[in-house]
Short mmCIF file of C-alpha atoms in Angstrom, two decimals:
data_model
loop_
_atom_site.label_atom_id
_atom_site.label_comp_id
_atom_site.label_asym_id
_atom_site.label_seq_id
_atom_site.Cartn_x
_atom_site.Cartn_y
_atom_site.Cartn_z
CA UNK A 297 119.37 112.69 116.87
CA UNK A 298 117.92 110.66 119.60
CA UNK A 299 117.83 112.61 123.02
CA UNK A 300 118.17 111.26 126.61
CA UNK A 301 116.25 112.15 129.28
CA UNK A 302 119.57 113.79 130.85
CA UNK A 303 119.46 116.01 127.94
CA UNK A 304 115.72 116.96 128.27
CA UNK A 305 116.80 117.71 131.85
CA UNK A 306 119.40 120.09 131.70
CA UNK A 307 116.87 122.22 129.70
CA UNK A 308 114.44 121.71 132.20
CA UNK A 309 113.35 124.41 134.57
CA UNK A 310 113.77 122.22 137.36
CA UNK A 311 111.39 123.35 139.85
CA UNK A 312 110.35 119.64 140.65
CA UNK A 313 106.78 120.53 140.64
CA UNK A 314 103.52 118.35 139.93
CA UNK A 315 102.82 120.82 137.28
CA UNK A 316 102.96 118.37 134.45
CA UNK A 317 101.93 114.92 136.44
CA UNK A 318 105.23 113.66 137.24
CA UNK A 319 107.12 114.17 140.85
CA UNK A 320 109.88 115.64 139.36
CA UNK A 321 111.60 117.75 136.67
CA UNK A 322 113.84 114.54 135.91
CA UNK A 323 110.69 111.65 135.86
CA UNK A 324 109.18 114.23 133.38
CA UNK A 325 112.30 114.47 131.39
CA UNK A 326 112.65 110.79 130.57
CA UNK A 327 108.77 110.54 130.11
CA UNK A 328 109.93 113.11 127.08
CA UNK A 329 112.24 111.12 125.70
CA UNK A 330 110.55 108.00 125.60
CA UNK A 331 107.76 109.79 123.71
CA UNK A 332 105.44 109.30 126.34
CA UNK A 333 104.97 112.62 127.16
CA UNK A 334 104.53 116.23 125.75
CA UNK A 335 107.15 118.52 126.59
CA UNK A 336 104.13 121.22 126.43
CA UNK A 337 102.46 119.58 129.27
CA UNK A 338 105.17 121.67 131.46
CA UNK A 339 104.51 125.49 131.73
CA UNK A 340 107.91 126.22 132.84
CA UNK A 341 110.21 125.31 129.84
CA UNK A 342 110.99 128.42 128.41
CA UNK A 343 110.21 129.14 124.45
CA UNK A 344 113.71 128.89 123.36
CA UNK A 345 114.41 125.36 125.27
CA UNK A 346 111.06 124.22 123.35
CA UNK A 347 112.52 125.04 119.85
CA UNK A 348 115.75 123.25 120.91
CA UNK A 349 114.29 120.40 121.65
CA UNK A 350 111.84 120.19 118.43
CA UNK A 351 115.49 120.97 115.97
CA UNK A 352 116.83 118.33 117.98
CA UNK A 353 113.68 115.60 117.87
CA UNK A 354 113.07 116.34 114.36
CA UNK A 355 112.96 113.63 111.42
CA UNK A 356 116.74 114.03 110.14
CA UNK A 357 114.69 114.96 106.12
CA UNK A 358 112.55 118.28 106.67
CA UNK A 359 108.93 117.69 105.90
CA UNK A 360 107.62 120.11 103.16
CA UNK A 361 104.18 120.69 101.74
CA UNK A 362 103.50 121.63 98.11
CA UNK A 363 100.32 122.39 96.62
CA UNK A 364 96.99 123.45 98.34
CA UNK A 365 93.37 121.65 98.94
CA UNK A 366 93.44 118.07 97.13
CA UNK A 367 96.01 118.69 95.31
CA UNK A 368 98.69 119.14 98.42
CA UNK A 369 101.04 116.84 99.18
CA UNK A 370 104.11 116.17 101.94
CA UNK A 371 107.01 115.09 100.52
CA UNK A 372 109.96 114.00 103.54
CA UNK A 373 109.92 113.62 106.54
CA UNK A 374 111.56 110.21 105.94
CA UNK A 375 113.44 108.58 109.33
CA UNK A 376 114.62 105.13 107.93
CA UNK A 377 116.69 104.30 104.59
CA UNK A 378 115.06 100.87 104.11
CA UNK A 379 111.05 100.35 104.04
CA UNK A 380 111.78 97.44 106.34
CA UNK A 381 113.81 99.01 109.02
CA UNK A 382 110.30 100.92 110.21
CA UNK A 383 108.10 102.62 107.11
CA UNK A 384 108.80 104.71 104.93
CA UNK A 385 106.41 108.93 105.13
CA UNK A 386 105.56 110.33 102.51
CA UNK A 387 105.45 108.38 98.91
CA UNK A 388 106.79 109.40 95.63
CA UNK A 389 105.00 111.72 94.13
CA UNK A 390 104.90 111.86 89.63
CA UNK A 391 104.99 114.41 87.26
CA UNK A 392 104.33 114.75 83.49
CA UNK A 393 106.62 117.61 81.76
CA UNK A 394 105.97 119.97 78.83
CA UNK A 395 108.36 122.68 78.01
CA UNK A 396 107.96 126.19 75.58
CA UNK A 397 110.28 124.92 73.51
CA UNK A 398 108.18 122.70 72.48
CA UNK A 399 104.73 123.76 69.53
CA UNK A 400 101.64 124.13 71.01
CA UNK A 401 100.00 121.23 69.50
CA UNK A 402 102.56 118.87 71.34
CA UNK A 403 102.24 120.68 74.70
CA UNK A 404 97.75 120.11 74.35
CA UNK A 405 98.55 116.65 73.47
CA UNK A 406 100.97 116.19 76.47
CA UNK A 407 98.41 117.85 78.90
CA UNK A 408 95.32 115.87 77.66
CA UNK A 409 96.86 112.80 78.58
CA UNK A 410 97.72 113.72 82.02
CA UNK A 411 93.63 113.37 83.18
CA UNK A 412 93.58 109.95 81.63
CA UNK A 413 95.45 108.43 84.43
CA UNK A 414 92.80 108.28 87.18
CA UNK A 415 92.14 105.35 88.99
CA UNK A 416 91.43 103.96 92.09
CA UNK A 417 93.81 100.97 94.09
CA UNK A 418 92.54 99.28 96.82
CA UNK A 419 91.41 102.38 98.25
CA UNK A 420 93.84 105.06 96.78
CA UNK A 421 93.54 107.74 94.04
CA UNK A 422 96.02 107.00 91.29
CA UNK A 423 96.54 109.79 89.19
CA UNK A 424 99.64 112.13 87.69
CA UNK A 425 100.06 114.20 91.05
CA UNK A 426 101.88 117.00 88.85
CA UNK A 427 103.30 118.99 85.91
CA UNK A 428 106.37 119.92 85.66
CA UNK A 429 106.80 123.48 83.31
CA UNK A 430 110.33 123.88 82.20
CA UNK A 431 111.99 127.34 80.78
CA UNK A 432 113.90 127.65 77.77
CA UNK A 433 115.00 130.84 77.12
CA UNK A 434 115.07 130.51 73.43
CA UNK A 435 111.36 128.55 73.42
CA UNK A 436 108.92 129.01 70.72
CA UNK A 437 105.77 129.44 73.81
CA UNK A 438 105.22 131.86 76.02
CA UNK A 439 106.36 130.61 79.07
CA UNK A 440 103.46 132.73 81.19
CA UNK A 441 100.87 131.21 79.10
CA UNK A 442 102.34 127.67 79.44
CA UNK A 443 102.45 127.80 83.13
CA UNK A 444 98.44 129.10 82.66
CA UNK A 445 97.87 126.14 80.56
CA UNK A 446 99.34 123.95 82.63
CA UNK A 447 97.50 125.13 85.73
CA UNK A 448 94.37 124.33 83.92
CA UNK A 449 94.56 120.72 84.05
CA UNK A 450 94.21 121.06 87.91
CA UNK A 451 97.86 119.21 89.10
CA UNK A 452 100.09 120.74 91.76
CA UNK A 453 102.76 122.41 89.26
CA UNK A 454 106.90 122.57 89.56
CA UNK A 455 108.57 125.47 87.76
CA UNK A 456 111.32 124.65 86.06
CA UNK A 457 113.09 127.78 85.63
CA UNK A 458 116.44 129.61 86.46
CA UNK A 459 115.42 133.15 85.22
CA UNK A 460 114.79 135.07 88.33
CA UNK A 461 112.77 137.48 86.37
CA UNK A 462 110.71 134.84 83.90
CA UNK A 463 109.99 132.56 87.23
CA UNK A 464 108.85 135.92 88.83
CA UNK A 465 106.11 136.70 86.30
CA UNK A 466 105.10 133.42 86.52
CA UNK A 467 104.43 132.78 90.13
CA UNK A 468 102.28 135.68 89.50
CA UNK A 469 99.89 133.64 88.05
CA UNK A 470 100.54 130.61 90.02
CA UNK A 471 101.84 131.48 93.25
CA UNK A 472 98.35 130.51 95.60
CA UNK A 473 98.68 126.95 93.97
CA UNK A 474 101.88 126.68 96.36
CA UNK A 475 103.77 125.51 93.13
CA UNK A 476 107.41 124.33 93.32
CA UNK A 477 110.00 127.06 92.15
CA UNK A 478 112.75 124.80 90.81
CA UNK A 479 115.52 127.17 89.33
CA UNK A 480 118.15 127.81 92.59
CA UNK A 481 121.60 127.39 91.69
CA UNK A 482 125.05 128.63 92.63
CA UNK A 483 124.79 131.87 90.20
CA UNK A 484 121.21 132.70 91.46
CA UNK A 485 120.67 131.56 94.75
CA UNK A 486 119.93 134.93 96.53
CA UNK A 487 117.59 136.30 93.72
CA UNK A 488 115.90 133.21 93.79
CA UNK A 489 115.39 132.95 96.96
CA UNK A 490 113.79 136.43 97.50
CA UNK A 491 110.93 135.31 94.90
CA UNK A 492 110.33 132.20 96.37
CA UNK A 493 109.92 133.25 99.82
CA UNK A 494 107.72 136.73 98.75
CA UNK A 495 105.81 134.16 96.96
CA UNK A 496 105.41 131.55 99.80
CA UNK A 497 106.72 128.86 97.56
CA UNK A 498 109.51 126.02 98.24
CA UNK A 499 112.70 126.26 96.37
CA UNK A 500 114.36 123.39 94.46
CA UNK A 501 117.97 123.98 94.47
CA UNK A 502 120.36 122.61 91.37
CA UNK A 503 123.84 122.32 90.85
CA UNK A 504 126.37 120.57 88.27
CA UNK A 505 127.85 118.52 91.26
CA UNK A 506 126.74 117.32 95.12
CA UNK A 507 129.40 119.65 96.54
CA UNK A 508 127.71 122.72 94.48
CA UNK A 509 124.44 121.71 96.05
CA UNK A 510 125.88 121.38 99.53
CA UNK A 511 127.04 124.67 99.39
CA UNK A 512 123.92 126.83 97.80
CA UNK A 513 121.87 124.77 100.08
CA UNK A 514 123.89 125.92 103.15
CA UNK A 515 123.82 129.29 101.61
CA UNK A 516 120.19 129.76 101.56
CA UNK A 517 119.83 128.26 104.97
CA UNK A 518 121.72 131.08 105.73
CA UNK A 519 119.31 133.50 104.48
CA UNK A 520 116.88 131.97 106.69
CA UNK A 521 115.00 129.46 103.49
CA UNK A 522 114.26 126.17 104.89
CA UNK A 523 111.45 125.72 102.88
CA UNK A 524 113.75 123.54 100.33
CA UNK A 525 114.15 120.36 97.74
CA UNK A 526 116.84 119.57 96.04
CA UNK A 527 117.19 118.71 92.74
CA UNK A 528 119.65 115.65 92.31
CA UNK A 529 119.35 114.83 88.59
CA UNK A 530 122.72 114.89 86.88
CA UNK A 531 124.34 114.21 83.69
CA UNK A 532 124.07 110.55 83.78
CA UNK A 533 121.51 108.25 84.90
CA UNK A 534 124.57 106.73 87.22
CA UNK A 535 125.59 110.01 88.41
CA UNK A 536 121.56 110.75 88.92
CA UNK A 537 121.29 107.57 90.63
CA UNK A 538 124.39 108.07 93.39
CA UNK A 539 123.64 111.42 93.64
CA UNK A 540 120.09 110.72 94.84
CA UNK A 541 120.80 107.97 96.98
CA UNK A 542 124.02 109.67 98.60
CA UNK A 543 121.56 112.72 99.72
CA UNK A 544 119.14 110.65 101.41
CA UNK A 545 121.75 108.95 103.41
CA UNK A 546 123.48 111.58 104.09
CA UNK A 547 120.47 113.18 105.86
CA UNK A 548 119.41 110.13 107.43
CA UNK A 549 122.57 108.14 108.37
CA UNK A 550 125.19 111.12 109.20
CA UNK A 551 122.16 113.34 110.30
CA UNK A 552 123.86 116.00 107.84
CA UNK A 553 120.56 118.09 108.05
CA UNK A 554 122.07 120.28 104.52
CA UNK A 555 121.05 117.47 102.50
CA UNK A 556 117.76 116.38 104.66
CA UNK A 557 115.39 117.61 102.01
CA UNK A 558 113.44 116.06 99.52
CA UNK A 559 114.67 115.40 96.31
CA UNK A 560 113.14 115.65 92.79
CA UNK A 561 114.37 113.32 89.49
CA UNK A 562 113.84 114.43 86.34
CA UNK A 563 114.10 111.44 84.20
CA UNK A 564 112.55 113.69 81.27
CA UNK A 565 115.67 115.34 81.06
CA UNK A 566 117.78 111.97 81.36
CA UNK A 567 116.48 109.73 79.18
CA UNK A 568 114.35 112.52 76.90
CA UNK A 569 111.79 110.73 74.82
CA UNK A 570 112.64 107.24 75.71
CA UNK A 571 109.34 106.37 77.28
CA UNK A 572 110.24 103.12 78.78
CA UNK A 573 113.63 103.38 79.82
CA UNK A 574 112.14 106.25 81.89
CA UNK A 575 109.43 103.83 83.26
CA UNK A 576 111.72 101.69 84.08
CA UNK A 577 113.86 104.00 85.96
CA UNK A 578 111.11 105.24 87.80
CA UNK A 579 110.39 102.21 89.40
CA UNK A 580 113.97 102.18 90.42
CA UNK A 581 113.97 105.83 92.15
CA UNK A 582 110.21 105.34 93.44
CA UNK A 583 112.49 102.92 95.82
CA UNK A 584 115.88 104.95 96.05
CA UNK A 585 114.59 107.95 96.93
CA UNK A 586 113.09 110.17 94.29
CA UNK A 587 110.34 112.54 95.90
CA UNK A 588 109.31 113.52 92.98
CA UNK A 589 109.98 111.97 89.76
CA UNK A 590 109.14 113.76 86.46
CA UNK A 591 108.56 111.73 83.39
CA UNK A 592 107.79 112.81 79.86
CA UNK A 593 104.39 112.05 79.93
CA UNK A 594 102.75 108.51 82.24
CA UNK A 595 100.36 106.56 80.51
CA UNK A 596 97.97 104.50 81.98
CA UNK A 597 99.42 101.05 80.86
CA UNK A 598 102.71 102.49 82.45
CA UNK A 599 101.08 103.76 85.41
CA UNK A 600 99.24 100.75 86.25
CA UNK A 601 102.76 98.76 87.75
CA UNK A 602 104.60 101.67 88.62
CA UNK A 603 101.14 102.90 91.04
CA UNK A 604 101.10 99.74 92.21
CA UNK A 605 105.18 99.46 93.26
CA UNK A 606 104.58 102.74 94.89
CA UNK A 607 101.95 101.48 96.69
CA UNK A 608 103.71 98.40 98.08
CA UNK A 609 106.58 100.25 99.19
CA UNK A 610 104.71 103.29 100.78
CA UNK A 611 102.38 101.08 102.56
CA UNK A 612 103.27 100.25 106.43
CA UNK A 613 104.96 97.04 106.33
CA UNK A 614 102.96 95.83 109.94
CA UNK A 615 99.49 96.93 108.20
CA UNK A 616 98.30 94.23 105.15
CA UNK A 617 96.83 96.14 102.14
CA UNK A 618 93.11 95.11 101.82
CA UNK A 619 90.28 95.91 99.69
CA UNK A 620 86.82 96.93 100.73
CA UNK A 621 84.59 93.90 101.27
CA UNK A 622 81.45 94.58 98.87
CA UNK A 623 80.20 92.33 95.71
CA UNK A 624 82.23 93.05 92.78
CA UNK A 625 81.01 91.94 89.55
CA UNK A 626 83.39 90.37 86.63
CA UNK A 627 83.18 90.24 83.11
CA UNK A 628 79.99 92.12 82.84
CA UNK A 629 78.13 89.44 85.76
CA UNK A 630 74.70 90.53 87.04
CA UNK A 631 72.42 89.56 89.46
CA UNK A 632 71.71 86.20 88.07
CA UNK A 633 75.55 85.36 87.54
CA UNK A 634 77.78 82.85 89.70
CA UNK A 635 79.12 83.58 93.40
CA UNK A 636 82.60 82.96 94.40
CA UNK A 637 83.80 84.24 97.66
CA UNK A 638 87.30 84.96 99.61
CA UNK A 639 88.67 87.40 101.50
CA UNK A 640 90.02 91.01 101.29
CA UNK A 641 93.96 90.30 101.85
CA UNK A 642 94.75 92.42 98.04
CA UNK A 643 96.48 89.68 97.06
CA UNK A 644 94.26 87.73 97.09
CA UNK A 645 91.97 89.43 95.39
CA UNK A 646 94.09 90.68 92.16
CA UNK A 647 94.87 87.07 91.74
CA UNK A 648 91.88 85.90 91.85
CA UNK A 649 90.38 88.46 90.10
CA UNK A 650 92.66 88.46 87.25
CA UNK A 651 92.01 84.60 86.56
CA UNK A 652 88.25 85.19 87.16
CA UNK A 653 88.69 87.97 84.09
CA UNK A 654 91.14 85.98 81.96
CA UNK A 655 87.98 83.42 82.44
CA UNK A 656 85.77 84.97 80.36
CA UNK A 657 83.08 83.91 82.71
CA UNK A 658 80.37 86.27 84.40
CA UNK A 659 81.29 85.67 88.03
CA UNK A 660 80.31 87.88 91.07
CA UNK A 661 83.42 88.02 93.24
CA UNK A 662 82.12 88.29 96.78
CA UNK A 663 84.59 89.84 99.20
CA UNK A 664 84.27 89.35 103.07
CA UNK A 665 86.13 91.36 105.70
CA UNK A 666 88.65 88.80 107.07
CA UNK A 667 91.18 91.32 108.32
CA UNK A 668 93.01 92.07 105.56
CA UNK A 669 94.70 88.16 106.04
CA UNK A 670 95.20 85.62 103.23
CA UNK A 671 92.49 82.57 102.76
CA UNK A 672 94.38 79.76 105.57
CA UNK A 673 95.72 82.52 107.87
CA UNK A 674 92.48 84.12 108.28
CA UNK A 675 90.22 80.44 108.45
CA UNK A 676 93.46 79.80 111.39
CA UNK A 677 92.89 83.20 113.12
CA UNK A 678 88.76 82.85 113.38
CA UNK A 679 87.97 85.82 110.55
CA UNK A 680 87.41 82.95 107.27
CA UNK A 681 84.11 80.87 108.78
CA UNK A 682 81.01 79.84 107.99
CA UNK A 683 79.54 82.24 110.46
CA UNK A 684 81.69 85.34 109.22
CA UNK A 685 80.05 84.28 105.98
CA UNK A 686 76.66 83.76 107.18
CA UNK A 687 77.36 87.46 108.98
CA UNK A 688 78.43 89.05 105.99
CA UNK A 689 75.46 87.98 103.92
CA UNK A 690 73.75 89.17 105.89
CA UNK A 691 75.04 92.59 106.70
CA UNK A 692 75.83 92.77 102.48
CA UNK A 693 71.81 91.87 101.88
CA UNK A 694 73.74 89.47 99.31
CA UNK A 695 70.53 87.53 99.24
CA UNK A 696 68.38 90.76 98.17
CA UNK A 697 71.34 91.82 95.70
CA UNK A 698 72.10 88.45 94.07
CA UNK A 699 69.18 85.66 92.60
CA UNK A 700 72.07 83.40 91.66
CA UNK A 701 72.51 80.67 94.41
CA UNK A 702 75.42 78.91 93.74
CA UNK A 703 78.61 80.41 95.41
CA UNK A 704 82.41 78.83 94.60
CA UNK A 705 84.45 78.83 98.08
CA UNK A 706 88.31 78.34 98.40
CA UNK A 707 89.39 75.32 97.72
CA UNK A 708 92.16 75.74 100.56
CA UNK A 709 88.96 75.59 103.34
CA UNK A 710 86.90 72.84 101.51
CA UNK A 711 86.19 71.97 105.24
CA UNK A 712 84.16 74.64 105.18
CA UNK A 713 81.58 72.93 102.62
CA UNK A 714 79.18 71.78 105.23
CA UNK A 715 79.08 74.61 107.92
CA UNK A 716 78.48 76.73 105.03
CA UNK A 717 75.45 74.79 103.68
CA UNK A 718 73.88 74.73 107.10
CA UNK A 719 74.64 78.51 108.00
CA UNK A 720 73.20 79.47 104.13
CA UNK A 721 70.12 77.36 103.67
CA UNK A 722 69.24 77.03 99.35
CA UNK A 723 72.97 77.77 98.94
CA UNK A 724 74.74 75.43 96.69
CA UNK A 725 78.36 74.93 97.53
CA UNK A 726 81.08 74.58 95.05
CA UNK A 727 84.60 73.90 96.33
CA UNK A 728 87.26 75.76 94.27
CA UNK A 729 90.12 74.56 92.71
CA UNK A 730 93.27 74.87 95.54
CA UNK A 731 95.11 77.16 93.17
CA UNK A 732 93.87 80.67 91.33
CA UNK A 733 95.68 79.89 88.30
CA UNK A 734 93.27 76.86 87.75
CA UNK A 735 89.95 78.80 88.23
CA UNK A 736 90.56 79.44 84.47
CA UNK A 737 89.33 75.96 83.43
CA UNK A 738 87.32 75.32 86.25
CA UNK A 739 84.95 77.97 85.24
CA UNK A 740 84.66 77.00 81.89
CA UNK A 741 84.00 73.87 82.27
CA UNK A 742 81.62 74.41 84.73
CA UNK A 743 80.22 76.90 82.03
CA UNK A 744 80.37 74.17 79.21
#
């Protein structure tokens, strides 16, 4: 809800002092409302009026925190349906899922392939943030000694379990984790809820229907639990999918704060063992608006395009994604291999970097810090010249690094041909081809 300054005002102690830097009560006020101000820069606002005003001016989804040290993360938070409208907060978040009922040897399997995903993004850690445990009462594992097993493989962990008295004894052993209790539901709600808040824990609430939700939600909200997801997967992957999507808006376009939680998606229960339908369908609720989305298991080769979706969408629209300028060497390219510069715009770089591979060709890509802009933005705005070159050389030591003195330029800033030769004396230029996809060719014939 988006206060006035009138508003701010008629909480106001209205003393119209200089306490706070403004002449009066009413300047300060609309100072508050514009954001340009703090409303604990005035003394005189009383305790209560301060929590009034922070319900009021907070984001219409509650931000939550699961998890502890490296492996916490904020789910929430979220102000804006569409990524374009502003940004979207906190990104999706992806878990792997055993279960007791399954042996033992498929639950090791399961959790050794969890540490295989770990890689790095233009800058980011990509790796399967959790593991969800689920209960079934007539499984064939000890559900304590799952949850322990699962805990060793060092994710953030999400209980799936609606036995007040199984999920007790295991947030015994999990509990300083901050795990996710997700067992809440209409039958339960007030047992549940005493475990999860004695543990510290947030709740995930479930339900056969939205209305069901609604309702235990409000419920334990009544008991004083804020500290809340909600669980929107439902019988269908269409039910699932308007379920999910009518919860988010609900929060953030009728500011019905019930629903403004995060939500979790459990397309291991959905579409079971049907590894890429569930791929698939996480790419489709990493956009509309799974918080966490539990999978069977992620592989790398299936993690690799869904990482980078999330990545696109969770990264601010007004801020270009960029990789760190540095040397980066291709196909197995040492000190004696071929240059080829551009710049740090990502991509850029995974286009050209994926035709440099498909070359076959040993080929040091050099990247310069342009800004994060593409090749004829950043030679327009200044950051693509020869002197940012000759600058970057320098600052790189590519000289000292590299014996190799031929370097491959863009072909879009062939202009650039004879600056460059000047500014890097016993440099031999090579203009580019104008398009990545014919670097292919290029290099091998230049390799011929």
């Amino acid at each position: 809800m988006a206060l006035k300054g009138l508003d701010i005002f008629k909480l106001s102690p209205k003393k119209n002092c200089k306490e706070c830097g403004s002449p009066t009560c009413m300047a300060f006020s609309m100072k508050v409302a514009q954001g340009a101000a703090d409303i604990n820069a005035c003394p005189y606002f009383s305790e209560d009026a301060k929590a009034q005003l922070s319900e009021a001016t907070a984001p219409p989804m509650k931000t939550v925190k699961v998890g502890v040290g490296e492996n916490e993360y904020t789910l929430g938070g979220e102000t804006v349906l569409e990524r374009h409208e502003k940004t979207f907060v906190s990104k999706t978040r992806y878990a792997a899922a055993v279960c007791n009922c399954m042996d033992e040897a498929t639950i090791d399997a399961k959790l050794a392939k969890i540490p295989q995903v770990d890689y790095e993004r233009i800058g980011e850690r990509m790796i399967v943030e959790m593991v969800y445990v689920n209960y079934a009462a007539d499984g064939a594992t000890d559900y304590v000694e799952l949850v322990k097993k699962a805990a060793a493989v060092g994710r953030t962990l999400i209980l799936g379990c609606d036995d007040v008295e199984v999920a007790k004894a295991a947030l015994a052993v999990c509990k300083d984790a901050k795990p996710v209790l997700n067992g809440a539901n209409a039958a339960n709600y007030a047992e549940m809820n005493a475990v999860a808040t004695e543990a510290g824990v947030v709740l995930g609430v479930t339900g056969s229907n939205l209305s069901e939700i609604y309702d235990t939600v409000k419920a334990l909200e009544g008991l004083g639990n804020k500290n809340l997801v909600i669980d929107t997967t439902g019988a269908t992957i269409k039910e699932t999918f308007a379920n999910t999507v009518q919860v988010r808006k609900a929060a953030i376009k009728d500011n019905d704060r019930t629903f403004g939680y995060p939500s979790i998606v459990n397309l291991a229960k959905l579409a079971k063992d049907d590894q890429h339908l569930q791929a698939a369908l996480a790419s489709i609720f990493t956009i509309k608006y799974g918080s966490i989305v539990v999978m069977s298991e992620l592989t790398y080769s299936e993690a690799l395009p869904l990482y980078g979706l999330r990545q696109n969408i969770f990264t601010d629209p007004q801020k270009p994604m960029r990789v760190e300028p540095g040397i980066y060497p291709i196909n197995g390219a040492d000190e004696n291999s071929i240059c080829l510069t551009t710049v740090d715009f990502a991509l850029t770089y995974f286009l050209v970097s994926g035709e440099l591979e498909r070359s076959g060709v040993p080929v040091n890509l050099i990247i310069s810090d342009a800004g994060g802009l593409s090749v004829l933005t950043a030679w327009a705005a200044g950051k693509l010249s020869s002197s940012t070159i000759e600058k970057f050389w320098k600052e790189a030591d590519i000289e000292g690094k590299i014996k190799n003195r031929k370097l491959i330029i863009p072909g879009k800033v062939a202009v650039l041909k004879g600056e460059i030769e000047a500014k890097l004396p016993g440099w031999e230029i090579i203009i580019a081809p104008a398009e990545a996809v014919q670097l292919v060719k290029f290099l091998k014939d230049m390799n011929a």
